[in-house]
PDB file of N, CA and C in Angstrom:
ATOM      1  N   MET N   1       9.379 -94.447 152.754  1.00  0.00           N
ATOM      2  CA  MET N   1      10.423 -95.250 153.353  1.00  0.00           C
ATOM      3  C   MET N   1       9.871 -96.650 153.599  1.00  0.00           C
ATOM      4  N   SER N   2      10.651 -97.658 153.268  1.00  0.00           N
ATOM      5  CA  SER N   2      10.254 -99.043 153.478  1.00  0.00           C
ATOM      6  C   SER N   2      10.426 -99.428 154.933  1.00  0.00           C
ATOM      7  N   ALA N   3       9.600-100.361 155.352  1.00  0.00           N
ATOM      8  CA  ALA N   3       9.705-100.865 156.721  1.00  0.00           C
ATOM      9  C   ALA N   3      10.915-101.773 156.849  1.00  0.00           C
ATOM     10  N   PRO N   4      11.571-101.765 157.991  1.00  0.00           N
ATOM     11  CA  PRO N   4      12.694-102.671 158.201  1.00  0.00           C
ATOM     12  C   PRO N   4      12.239-104.124 158.158  1.00  0.00           C
ATOM     13  N   SER N   5      13.142-104.982 157.778  1.00  0.00           N
ATOM     14  CA  SER N   5      12.861-106.403 157.751  1.00  0.00           C
ATOM     15  C   SER N   5      12.559-106.872 159.173  1.00  0.00           C
ATOM     16  N   THR N   6      11.500-107.675 159.324  1.00  0.00           N
ATOM     17  CA  THR N   6      11.142-108.161 160.651  1.00  0.00           C
ATOM     18  C   THR N   6      11.430-109.641 160.813  1.00  0.00           C
ATOM     19  N   LYS N   7      11.715-110.328 159.730  1.00  0.00           N
ATOM     20  CA  LYS N   7      11.984-111.759 159.823  1.00  0.00           C
ATOM     21  C   LYS N   7      13.432-111.996 160.251  1.00  0.00           C
ATOM     22  N   PRO N   8      13.659-112.964 161.142  1.00  0.00           N
ATOM     23  CA  PRO N   8      15.038-113.288 161.489  1.00  0.00           C
ATOM     24  C   PRO N   8      15.739-113.822 160.244  1.00  0.00           C
ATOM     25  N   SER N   9      16.928-113.374 160.026  1.00  0.00           N
ATOM     26  CA  SER N   9      17.645-113.720 158.817  1.00  0.00           C
ATOM     27  C   SER N   9      18.833-114.623 159.138  1.00  0.00           C
ATOM     28  N   LEU N  10      19.045-115.590 158.269  1.00  0.00           N
ATOM     29  CA  LEU N  10      20.189-116.489 158.396  1.00  0.00           C
ATOM     30  C   LEU N  10      21.038-116.420 157.130  1.00  0.00           C
ATOM     31  N   TRP N  11      22.319-116.579 157.299  1.00  0.00           N
ATOM     32  CA  TRP N  11      23.233-116.702 156.174  1.00  0.00           C
ATOM     33  C   TRP N  11      23.883-118.072 156.308  1.00  0.00           C
ATOM     34  N   HIS N  12      23.402-119.015 155.541  1.00  0.00           N
ATOM     35  CA  HIS N  12      23.888-120.400 155.591  1.00  0.00           C
ATOM     36  C   HIS N  12      23.902-120.936 157.021  1.00  0.00           C
ATOM     37  N   GLY N  13      22.815-120.652 157.745  1.00  0.00           N
ATOM     38  CA  GLY N  13      22.653-121.164 159.090  1.00  0.00           C
ATOM     39  C   GLY N  13      23.184-120.275 160.204  1.00  0.00           C
ATOM     40  N   ILE N  14      23.815-119.175 159.854  1.00  0.00           N
ATOM     41  CA  ILE N  14      24.382-118.263 160.848  1.00  0.00           C
ATOM     42  C   ILE N  14      23.447-117.057 160.963  1.00  0.00           C
ATOM     43  N   ALA N  15      23.140-116.645 162.185  1.00  0.00           N
ATOM     44  CA  ALA N  15      22.294-115.471 162.378  1.00  0.00           C
ATOM     45  C   ALA N  15      22.939-114.265 161.707  1.00  0.00           C
ATOM     46  N   ARG N  16      22.233-113.666 160.778  1.00  0.00           N
ATOM     47  CA  ARG N  16      22.773-112.557 159.991  1.00  0.00           C
ATOM     48  C   ARG N  16      23.221-111.399 160.879  1.00  0.00           C
ATOM     49  N   GLU N  17      22.524-111.169 161.960  1.00  0.00           N
ATOM     50  CA  GLU N  17      22.852-110.060 162.847  1.00  0.00           C
ATOM     51  C   GLU N  17      24.207-110.224 163.532  1.00  0.00           C
ATOM     52  N   THR N  18      24.782-111.425 163.485  1.00  0.00           N
ATOM     53  CA  THR N  18      26.093-111.651 164.093  1.00  0.00           C
ATOM     54  C   THR N  18      27.236-111.427 163.108  1.00  0.00           C
ATOM     55  N   ILE N  19      26.895-111.133 161.861  1.00  0.00           N
ATOM     56  CA  ILE N  19      27.916-110.944 160.827  1.00  0.00           C
ATOM     57  C   ILE N  19      28.007-109.453 160.504  1.00  0.00           C
ATOM     58  N   PRO N  20      29.114-108.822 160.853  1.00  0.00           N
ATOM     59  CA  PRO N  20      29.226-107.378 160.655  1.00  0.00           C
ATOM     60  C   PRO N  20      29.552-106.991 159.207  1.00  0.00           C
ATOM     61  N   TRP N  21      28.734-107.449 158.276  1.00  0.00           N
ATOM     62  CA  TRP N  21      28.924-107.121 156.858  1.00  0.00           C
ATOM     63  C   TRP N  21      27.765-106.243 156.415  1.00  0.00           C
ATOM     64  N   PHE N  22      28.028-104.979 156.277  1.00  0.00           N
ATOM     65  CA  PHE N  22      27.026-104.048 155.780  1.00  0.00           C
ATOM     66  C   PHE N  22      27.738-102.790 155.290  1.00  0.00           C
ATOM     67  N   PRO N  23      27.042-102.026 154.452  1.00  0.00           N
ATOM     68  CA  PRO N  23      27.679-100.833 153.881  1.00  0.00           C
ATOM     69  C   PRO N  23      27.776 -99.686 154.875  1.00  0.00           C
ATOM     70  N   THR N  24      28.814 -98.900 154.690  1.00  0.00           N
ATOM     71  CA  THR N  24      28.949 -97.619 155.374  1.00  0.00           C
ATOM     72  C   THR N  24      28.885 -96.548 154.296  1.00  0.00           C
ATOM     73  N   VAL N  25      27.991 -95.589 154.463  1.00  0.00           N
ATOM     74  CA  VAL N  25      27.880 -94.483 153.513  1.00  0.00           C
ATOM     75  C   VAL N  25      28.584 -93.276 154.105  1.00  0.00           C
ATOM     76  N   HIS N  26      29.528 -92.753 153.374  1.00  0.00           N
ATOM     77  CA  HIS N  26      30.256 -91.554 153.779  1.00  0.00           C
ATOM     78  C   HIS N  26      29.505 -90.363 153.189  1.00  0.00           C
ATOM     79  N   HIS N  27      28.687 -89.740 154.026  1.00  0.00           N
ATOM     80  CA  HIS N  27      27.778 -88.700 153.541  1.00  0.00           C
ATOM     81  C   HIS N  27      28.483 -87.474 152.991  1.00  0.00           C
ATOM     82  N   ASP N  28      29.735 -87.264 153.371  1.00  0.00           N
ATOM     83  CA  ASP N  28      30.486 -86.154 152.802  1.00  0.00           C
ATOM     84  C   ASP N  28      30.801 -86.394 151.326  1.00  0.00           C
ATOM     85  N   LYS N  29      30.757 -87.651 150.884  1.00  0.00           N
ATOM     86  CA  LYS N  29      31.019 -87.992 149.485  1.00  0.00           C
ATOM     87  C   LYS N  29      29.733 -88.281 148.699  1.00  0.00           C
ATOM     88  N   CYS N  30      28.649 -88.614 149.388  1.00  0.00           N
ATOM     89  CA  CYS N  30      27.402 -89.008 148.730  1.00  0.00           C
ATOM     90  C   CYS N  30      26.781 -87.806 148.019  1.00  0.00           C
ATOM     91  N   ILE N  31      26.466 -87.991 146.722  1.00  0.00           N
ATOM     92  CA  ILE N  31      25.853 -86.912 145.932  1.00  0.00           C
ATOM     93  C   ILE N  31      24.353 -87.135 145.727  1.00  0.00           C
ATOM     94  N   GLY N  32      23.812 -88.177 146.358  1.00  0.00           N
ATOM     95  CA  GLY N  32      22.375 -88.423 146.258  1.00  0.00           C
ATOM     96  C   GLY N  32      21.916 -88.890 144.890  1.00  0.00           C
ATOM     97  N   CYS N  33      22.773 -89.586 144.162  1.00  0.00           N
ATOM     98  CA  CYS N  33      22.424 -90.050 142.807  1.00  0.00           C
ATOM     99  C   CYS N  33      21.377 -91.161 142.832  1.00  0.00           C
ATOM    100  N   GLU N  34      21.254 -91.867 143.933  1.00  0.00           N
ATOM    101  CA  GLU N  34      20.289 -92.933 144.170  1.00  0.00           C
ATOM    102  C   GLU N  34      20.580 -94.233 143.405  1.00  0.00           C
ATOM    103  N   LEU N  35      21.777 -94.369 142.851  1.00  0.00           N
ATOM    104  CA  LEU N  35      22.141 -95.632 142.199  1.00  0.00           C
ATOM    105  C   LEU N  35      22.078 -96.795 143.180  1.00  0.00           C
ATOM    106  N   CYS N  36      22.549 -96.611 144.387  1.00  0.00           N
ATOM    107  CA  CYS N  36      22.520 -97.687 145.379  1.00  0.00           C
ATOM    108  C   CYS N  36      21.077 -98.059 145.714  1.00  0.00           C
ATOM    109  N   PHE N  37      20.244 -97.059 145.893  1.00  0.00           N
ATOM    110  CA  PHE N  37      18.836 -97.258 146.231  1.00  0.00           C
ATOM    111  C   PHE N  37      18.123 -98.059 145.140  1.00  0.00           C
ATOM    112  N   VAL N  38      18.364 -97.724 143.899  1.00  0.00           N
ATOM    113  CA  VAL N  38      17.695 -98.376 142.772  1.00  0.00           C
ATOM    114  C   VAL N  38      18.304 -99.751 142.471  1.00  0.00           C
ATOM    115  N   THR N  39      19.607 -99.875 142.623  1.00  0.00           N
ATOM    116  CA  THR N  39      20.312-101.096 142.222  1.00  0.00           C
ATOM    117  C   THR N  39      20.237-102.213 143.241  1.00  0.00           C
ATOM    118  N   CYS N  40      20.196-101.893 144.514  1.00  0.00           N
ATOM    119  CA  CYS N  40      20.230-102.930 145.550  1.00  0.00           C
ATOM    120  C   CYS N  40      18.962-103.781 145.482  1.00  0.00           C
ATOM    121  N   GLY N  41      19.120-105.030 145.143  1.00  0.00           N
ATOM    122  CA  GLY N  41      18.002-105.956 145.050  1.00  0.00           C
ATOM    123  C   GLY N  41      17.465-106.397 146.397  1.00  0.00           C
ATOM    124  N   ARG N  42      18.139-106.050 147.460  1.00  0.00           N
ATOM    125  CA  ARG N  42      17.734-106.440 148.795  1.00  0.00           C
ATOM    126  C   ARG N  42      17.033-105.322 149.552  1.00  0.00           C
ATOM    127  N   GLY N  43      16.914-104.138 148.929  1.00  0.00           N
ATOM    128  CA  GLY N  43      16.217-103.027 149.564  1.00  0.00           C
ATOM    129  C   GLY N  43      16.890-102.486 150.801  1.00  0.00           C
ATOM    130  N   VAL N  44      18.212-102.487 150.806  1.00  0.00           N
ATOM    131  CA  VAL N  44      18.967-102.044 151.976  1.00  0.00           C
ATOM    132  C   VAL N  44      18.838-100.534 152.197  1.00  0.00           C
ATOM    133  N   TYR N  45      18.737 -99.782 151.110  1.00  0.00           N
ATOM    134  CA  TYR N  45      18.843 -98.323 151.207  1.00  0.00           C
ATOM    135  C   TYR N  45      17.519 -97.581 151.218  1.00  0.00           C
ATOM    136  N   ASP N  46      17.533 -96.460 151.923  1.00  0.00           N
ATOM    137  CA  ASP N  46      16.543 -95.397 151.816  1.00  0.00           C
ATOM    138  C   ASP N  46      17.338 -94.149 151.459  1.00  0.00           C
ATOM    139  N   VAL N  47      16.640 -93.128 150.985  1.00  0.00           N
ATOM    140  CA  VAL N  47      17.289 -91.855 150.679  1.00  0.00           C
ATOM    141  C   VAL N  47      16.562 -90.773 151.470  1.00  0.00           C
ATOM    142  N   HIS N  48      17.330 -90.012 152.235  1.00  0.00           N
ATOM    143  CA  HIS N  48      16.796 -88.902 153.037  1.00  0.00           C
ATOM    144  C   HIS N  48      17.660 -87.676 152.772  1.00  0.00           C
ATOM    145  N   ASP N  49      17.035 -86.567 152.539  1.00  0.00           N
ATOM    146  CA  ASP N  49      17.763 -85.313 152.314  1.00  0.00           C
ATOM    147  C   ASP N  49      18.851 -85.483 151.256  1.00  0.00           C
ATOM    148  N   HIS N  50      18.526 -86.213 150.217  1.00  0.00           N
ATOM    149  CA  HIS N  50      19.431 -86.440 149.080  1.00  0.00           C
ATOM    150  C   HIS N  50      20.711 -87.189 149.465  1.00  0.00           C
ATOM    151  N   LYS N  51      20.611 -88.028 150.479  1.00  0.00           N
ATOM    152  CA  LYS N  51      21.738 -88.866 150.895  1.00  0.00           C
ATOM    153  C   LYS N  51      21.236 -90.282 151.110  1.00  0.00           C
ATOM    154  N   ALA N  52      22.055 -91.253 150.734  1.00  0.00           N
ATOM    155  CA  ALA N  52      21.709 -92.663 150.916  1.00  0.00           C
ATOM    156  C   ALA N  52      21.933 -93.072 152.368  1.00  0.00           C
ATOM    157  N   TRP N  53      21.041 -93.934 152.859  1.00  0.00           N
ATOM    158  CA  TRP N  53      21.148 -94.462 154.218  1.00  0.00           C
ATOM    159  C   TRP N  53      20.903 -95.965 154.168  1.00  0.00           C
ATOM    160  N   PRO N  54      21.798 -96.763 154.741  1.00  0.00           N
ATOM    161  CA  PRO N  54      21.552 -98.213 154.805  1.00  0.00           C
ATOM    162  C   PRO N  54      20.545 -98.513 155.914  1.00  0.00           C
ATOM    163  N   ALA N  55      19.282 -98.309 155.613  1.00  0.00           N
ATOM    164  CA  ALA N  55      18.210 -98.417 156.605  1.00  0.00           C
ATOM    165  C   ALA N  55      17.981 -99.848 157.079  1.00  0.00           C
ATOM    166  N   ARG N  56      18.262-100.810 156.224  1.00  0.00           N
ATOM    167  CA  ARG N  56      18.085-102.222 156.563  1.00  0.00           C
ATOM    168  C   ARG N  56      19.414-102.944 156.331  1.00  0.00           C
ATOM    169  N   GLN N  57      20.413-102.565 157.101  1.00  0.00           N
ATOM    170  CA  GLN N  57      21.780-103.023 156.864  1.00  0.00           C
ATOM    171  C   GLN N  57      21.938-104.545 156.929  1.00  0.00           C
ATOM    172  N   TYR N  58      21.183-105.203 157.775  1.00  0.00           N
ATOM    173  CA  TYR N  58      21.346-106.651 157.875  1.00  0.00           C
ATOM    174  C   TYR N  58      20.587-107.403 156.781  1.00  0.00           C
ATOM    175  N   ASP N  59      19.904-106.684 155.901  1.00  0.00           N
ATOM    176  CA  ASP N  59      19.338-107.308 154.702  1.00  0.00           C
ATOM    177  C   ASP N  59      20.381-107.385 153.592  1.00  0.00           C
ATOM    178  N   CYS N  60      21.517-106.734 153.780  1.00  0.00           N
ATOM    179  CA  CYS N  60      22.599-106.759 152.797  1.00  0.00           C
ATOM    180  C   CYS N  60      23.138-108.189 152.690  1.00  0.00           C
ATOM    181  N   MET N  61      23.329-108.648 151.470  1.00  0.00           N
ATOM    182  CA  MET N  61      23.879-109.988 151.238  1.00  0.00           C
ATOM    183  C   MET N  61      25.347-110.004 151.645  1.00  0.00           C
ATOM    184  N   VAL N  62      25.700-110.929 152.500  1.00  0.00           N
ATOM    185  CA  VAL N  62      27.083-111.055 152.949  1.00  0.00           C
ATOM    186  C   VAL N  62      27.986-111.260 151.734  1.00  0.00           C
ATOM    187  N   GLY N  63      29.000-110.430 151.627  1.00  0.00           N
ATOM    188  CA  GLY N  63      29.968-110.517 150.537  1.00  0.00           C
ATOM    189  C   GLY N  63      29.642-109.639 149.338  1.00  0.00           C
ATOM    190  N   CYS N  64      28.416-109.144 149.237  1.00  0.00           N
ATOM    191  CA  CYS N  64      28.031-108.312 148.094  1.00  0.00           C
ATOM    192  C   CYS N  64      28.600-106.907 148.268  1.00  0.00           C
ATOM    193  N   THR N  65      29.110-106.344 147.184  1.00  0.00           N
ATOM    194  CA  THR N  65      29.610-104.965 147.190  1.00  0.00           C
ATOM    195  C   THR N  65      29.139-104.205 145.953  1.00  0.00           C
ATOM    196  N   THR N  66      28.051-104.654 145.356  1.00  0.00           N
ATOM    197  CA  THR N  66      27.577-104.033 144.119  1.00  0.00           C
ATOM    198  C   THR N  66      27.382-102.534 144.280  1.00  0.00           C
ATOM    199  N   CYS N  67      26.740-102.108 145.345  1.00  0.00           N
ATOM    200  CA  CYS N  67      26.469-100.676 145.530  1.00  0.00           C
ATOM    201  C   CYS N  67      27.773 -99.877 145.594  1.00  0.00           C
ATOM    202  N   ALA N  68      28.770-100.406 146.273  1.00  0.00           N
ATOM    203  CA  ALA N  68      30.059 -99.712 146.361  1.00  0.00           C
ATOM    204  C   ALA N  68      30.724 -99.659 144.988  1.00  0.00           C
ATOM    205  N   ASN N  69      30.578-100.725 144.221  1.00  0.00           N
ATOM    206  CA  ASN N  69      31.195-100.777 142.899  1.00  0.00           C
ATOM    207  C   ASN N  69      30.580 -99.779 141.927  1.00  0.00           C
ATOM    208  N   ILE N  70      29.291 -99.518 142.054  1.00  0.00           N
ATOM    209  CA  ILE N  70      28.636 -98.608 141.117  1.00  0.00           C
ATOM    210  C   ILE N  70      28.590 -97.165 141.599  1.00  0.00           C
ATOM    211  N   CYS N  71      28.933 -96.921 142.837  1.00  0.00           N
ATOM    212  CA  CYS N  71      28.879 -95.566 143.386  1.00  0.00           C
ATOM    213  C   CYS N  71      29.881 -94.664 142.657  1.00  0.00           C
ATOM    214  N   PRO N  72      29.390 -93.611 142.008  1.00  0.00           N
ATOM    215  CA  PRO N  72      30.293 -92.774 141.212  1.00  0.00           C
ATOM    216  C   PRO N  72      31.273 -91.941 142.047  1.00  0.00           C
ATOM    217  N   THR N  73      31.018 -91.793 143.338  1.00  0.00           N
ATOM    218  CA  THR N  73      31.912 -90.985 144.178  1.00  0.00           C
ATOM    219  C   THR N  73      32.631 -91.814 145.246  1.00  0.00           C
ATOM    220  N   GLN N  74      32.499 -93.114 145.167  1.00  0.00           N
ATOM    221  CA  GLN N  74      33.118 -94.020 146.139  1.00  0.00           C
ATOM    222  C   GLN N  74      32.713 -93.654 147.570  1.00  0.00           C
ATOM    223  N   ALA N  75      31.420 -93.349 147.739  1.00  0.00           N
ATOM    224  CA  ALA N  75      30.898 -92.957 149.047  1.00  0.00           C
ATOM    225  C   ALA N  75      30.513 -94.155 149.907  1.00  0.00           C
ATOM    226  N   ILE N  76      30.527 -95.350 149.324  1.00  0.00           N
ATOM    227  CA  ILE N  76      30.102 -96.550 150.050  1.00  0.00           C
ATOM    228  C   ILE N  76      31.294 -97.480 150.224  1.00  0.00           C
ATOM    229  N   THR N  77      31.488 -97.930 151.456  1.00  0.00           N
ATOM    230  CA  THR N  77      32.563 -98.882 151.731  1.00  0.00           C
ATOM    231  C   THR N  77      32.007-100.062 152.526  1.00  0.00           C
ATOM    232  N   PHE N  78      32.776-101.130 152.521  1.00  0.00           N
ATOM    233  CA  PHE N  78      32.440-102.359 153.242  1.00  0.00           C
ATOM    234  C   PHE N  78      33.654-102.809 154.040  1.00  0.00           C
ATOM    235  N   PRO N  79      33.438-103.723 154.987  1.00  0.00           N
ATOM    236  CA  PRO N  79      34.599-104.316 155.672  1.00  0.00           C
ATOM    237  C   PRO N  79      35.485-105.041 154.658  1.00  0.00           C
ATOM    238  N   GLU N  80      36.659-105.380 155.070  1.00  0.00           N
ATOM    239  CA  GLU N  80      37.577-106.128 154.201  1.00  0.00           C
ATOM    240  C   GLU N  80      37.020-107.508 153.892  1.00  0.00           C
ATOM    241  N   ARG N  81      37.285-107.995 152.709  1.00  0.00           N
ATOM    242  CA  ARG N  81      36.818-109.313 152.253  1.00  0.00           C
ATOM    243  C   ARG N  81      37.281-110.432 153.195  1.00  0.00           C
ATOM    244  N   GLN N  82      38.400-110.255 153.848  1.00  0.00           N
ATOM    245  CA  GLN N  82      38.927-111.267 154.767  1.00  0.00           C
ATOM    246  C   GLN N  82      37.943-111.577 155.889  1.00  0.00           C
ATOM    247  N   LEU N  83      37.097-110.628 156.247  1.00  0.00           N
ATOM    248  CA  LEU N  83      36.081-110.864 157.282  1.00  0.00           C
ATOM    249  C   LEU N  83      35.166-112.012 156.859  1.00  0.00           C
ATOM    250  N   VAL N  84      34.696-111.972 155.624  1.00  0.00           N
ATOM    251  CA  VAL N  84      33.811-113.028 155.119  1.00  0.00           C
ATOM    252  C   VAL N  84      34.568-114.349 155.039  1.00  0.00           C
ATOM    253  N   GLN N  85      35.784-114.311 154.561  1.00  0.00           N
ATOM    254  CA  GLN N  85      36.573-115.540 154.445  1.00  0.00           C
ATOM    255  C   GLN N  85      36.814-116.174 155.810  1.00  0.00           C
ATOM    256  N   LYS N  86      37.033-115.357 156.823  1.00  0.00           N
ATOM    257  CA  LYS N  86      37.224-115.871 158.186  1.00  0.00           C
ATOM    258  C   LYS N  86      35.949-116.554 158.682  1.00  0.00           C
ATOM    259  N   ILE N  87      34.811-115.933 158.460  1.00  0.00           N
ATOM    260  CA  ILE N  87      33.528-116.516 158.862  1.00  0.00           C
ATOM    261  C   ILE N  87      33.282-117.817 158.102  1.00  0.00           C
ATOM    262  N   GLU N  88      33.609-117.828 156.815  1.00  0.00           N
ATOM    263  CA  GLU N  88      33.436-119.046 156.015  1.00  0.00           C
ATOM    264  C   GLU N  88      34.258-120.196 156.595  1.00  0.00           C
ATOM    265  N   ARG N  89      35.497-119.913 156.989  1.00  0.00           N
ATOM    266  CA  ARG N  89      36.351-120.955 157.576  1.00  0.00           C
ATOM    267  C   ARG N  89      35.834-121.394 158.944  1.00  0.00           C
ATOM    268  N   GLU N  90      35.553-120.444 159.808  1.00  0.00           N
ATOM    269  CA  GLU N  90      35.134-120.756 161.179  1.00  0.00           C
ATOM    270  C   GLU N  90      33.852-121.579 161.225  1.00  0.00           C
ATOM    271  N   HIS N  91      32.933-121.298 160.324  1.00  0.00           N
ATOM    272  CA  HIS N  91      31.632-121.964 160.346  1.00  0.00           C
ATOM    273  C   HIS N  91      31.498-123.070 159.288  1.00  0.00           C
ATOM    274  N   LYS N  92      32.618-123.380 158.601  1.00  0.00           N
ATOM    275  CA  LYS N  92      32.630-124.435 157.589  1.00  0.00           C
ATOM    276  C   LYS N  92      31.487-124.227 156.572  1.00  0.00           C
ATOM    277  N   ILE N  93      31.411-123.000 156.082  1.00  0.00           N
ATOM    278  CA  ILE N  93      30.338-122.599 155.169  1.00  0.00           C
ATOM    279  C   ILE N  93      30.367-123.401 153.876  1.00  0.00           C
ATOM    280  N   LEU N  94      31.536-123.743 153.364  1.00  0.00           N
ATOM    281  CA  LEU N  94      31.583-124.458 152.086  1.00  0.00           C
ATOM    282  C   LEU N  94      30.891-125.811 152.164  1.00  0.00           C
ATOM    283  N   ALA N  95      31.002-126.498 153.273  1.00  0.00           N
ATOM    284  CA  ALA N  95      30.299-127.776 153.437  1.00  0.00           C
ATOM    285  C   ALA N  95      28.789-127.552 153.452  1.00  0.00           C
ATOM    286  N   ILE N  96      28.360-126.497 154.120  1.00  0.00           N
ATOM    287  CA  ILE N  96      26.927-126.171 154.171  1.00  0.00           C
ATOM    288  C   ILE N  96      26.428-125.804 152.782  1.00  0.00           C
ATOM    289  N   VAL N  97      27.213-125.014 152.059  1.00  0.00           N
ATOM    290  CA  VAL N  97      26.816-124.586 150.716  1.00  0.00           C
ATOM    291  C   VAL N  97      26.723-125.793 149.776  1.00  0.00           C
ATOM    292  N   ARG N  98      27.599-126.749 149.911  1.00  0.00           N
ATOM    293  CA  ARG N  98      27.514-127.960 149.062  1.00  0.00           C
ATOM    294  C   ARG N  98      26.185-128.672 149.291  1.00  0.00           C
ATOM    295  N   GLN N  99      25.754-128.754 150.535  1.00  0.00           N
ATOM    296  CA  GLN N  99      24.454-129.374 150.846  1.00  0.00           C
ATOM    297  C   GLN N  99      23.313-128.544 150.262  1.00  0.00           C
ATOM    298  N   GLU N 100      23.398-127.240 150.403  1.00  0.00           N
ATOM    299  CA  GLU N 100      22.372-126.353 149.853  1.00  0.00           C
ATOM    300  C   GLU N 100      22.323-126.459 148.327  1.00  0.00           C
ATOM    301  N   ALA N 101      23.481-126.559 147.698  1.00  0.00           N
ATOM    302  CA  ALA N 101      23.539-126.681 146.240  1.00  0.00           C
ATOM    303  C   ALA N 101      22.922-127.999 145.774  1.00  0.00           C
ATOM    304  N   ALA N 102      23.198-129.081 146.496  1.00  0.00           N
ATOM    305  CA  ALA N 102      22.612-130.375 146.139  1.00  0.00           C
ATOM    306  C   ALA N 102      21.093-130.316 146.237  1.00  0.00           C
ATOM    307  N   ALA N 103      20.589-129.699 147.296  1.00  0.00           N
ATOM    308  CA  ALA N 103      19.134-129.560 147.455  1.00  0.00           C
ATOM    309  C   ALA N 103      18.547-128.702 146.344  1.00  0.00           C
ATOM    310  N   LYS N 104      19.249-127.654 145.958  1.00  0.00           N
ATOM    311  CA  LYS N 104      18.776-126.784 144.878  1.00  0.00           C
ATOM    312  C   LYS N 104      18.749-127.531 143.547  1.00  0.00           C
ATOM    313  N   ARG N 105      19.794-128.311 143.280  1.00  0.00           N
ATOM    314  CA  ARG N 105      19.815-129.105 142.037  1.00  0.00           C
ATOM    315  C   ARG N 105      18.658-130.089 142.005  1.00  0.00           C
ATOM    316  N   THR N 106      18.383-130.722 143.143  1.00  0.00           N
ATOM    317  CA  THR N 106      17.256-131.669 143.223  1.00  0.00           C
ATOM    318  C   THR N 106      15.953-130.947 142.932  1.00  0.00           C
ATOM    319  N   LYS N 107      15.762-129.795 143.542  1.00  0.00           N
ATOM    320  CA  LYS N 107      14.547-129.020 143.343  1.00  0.00           C
ATOM    321  C   LYS N 107      14.395-128.580 141.891  1.00  0.00           C
ATOM    322  N   LEU N 108      15.463-128.091 141.298  1.00  0.00           N
ATOM    323  CA  LEU N 108      15.413-127.678 139.900  1.00  0.00           C
ATOM    324  C   LEU N 108      15.136-128.846 138.972  1.00  0.00           C
ATOM    325  N   GLY N 109      15.724-130.000 139.289  1.00  0.00           N
ATOM    326  CA  GLY N 109      15.459-131.197 138.496  1.00  0.00           C
ATOM    327  C   GLY N 109      13.993-131.616 138.572  1.00  0.00           C
ATOM    328  N   ALA N 110      13.416-131.530 139.759  1.00  0.00           N
ATOM    329  CA  ALA N 110      12.005-131.871 139.945  1.00  0.00           C
ATOM    330  C   ALA N 110      11.104-130.901 139.199  1.00  0.00           C
ATOM    331  N   GLU N 111      11.483-129.630 139.164  1.00  0.00           N
ATOM    332  CA  GLU N 111      10.665-128.631 138.468  1.00  0.00           C
ATOM    333  C   GLU N 111      10.709-128.834 136.967  1.00  0.00           C
ATOM    334  N   LYS N 112      11.838-129.328 136.449  1.00  0.00           N
ATOM    335  CA  LYS N 112      11.956-129.589 135.002  1.00  0.00           C
ATOM    336  C   LYS N 112      11.166-130.813 134.578  1.00  0.00           C
ATOM    337  N   ALA N 113      11.017-131.774 135.508  1.00  0.00           N
ATOM    338  CA  ALA N 113      10.339-133.035 135.179  1.00  0.00           C
ATOM    339  C   ALA N 113       8.848-132.887 135.035  1.00  0.00           C
TER     340      ALA N 113
END
């Protein structure tokens, strides 16, 4: 089992722990295929007794639903997409992302030079 993330996490300047976006695994539907465990690039899942567990739920990328999309039994669900859209509006995330994108373009340009 992997250790939980110990670093404070931010999502575009917002404390990740304040954003209720994480997977719920319905263990009555989970067949222990481990697709979520293998596919999640953020290491959110552990598997115990042939069932997936979101052991590091706040490491889940806000808005990502890849694990739910690939789950063959639809055992994984997320909050409604409107939750993320509401947070984006309230915190003016698009303005922050534009600044982050400009910085990324500058960095990529410098790396190419």
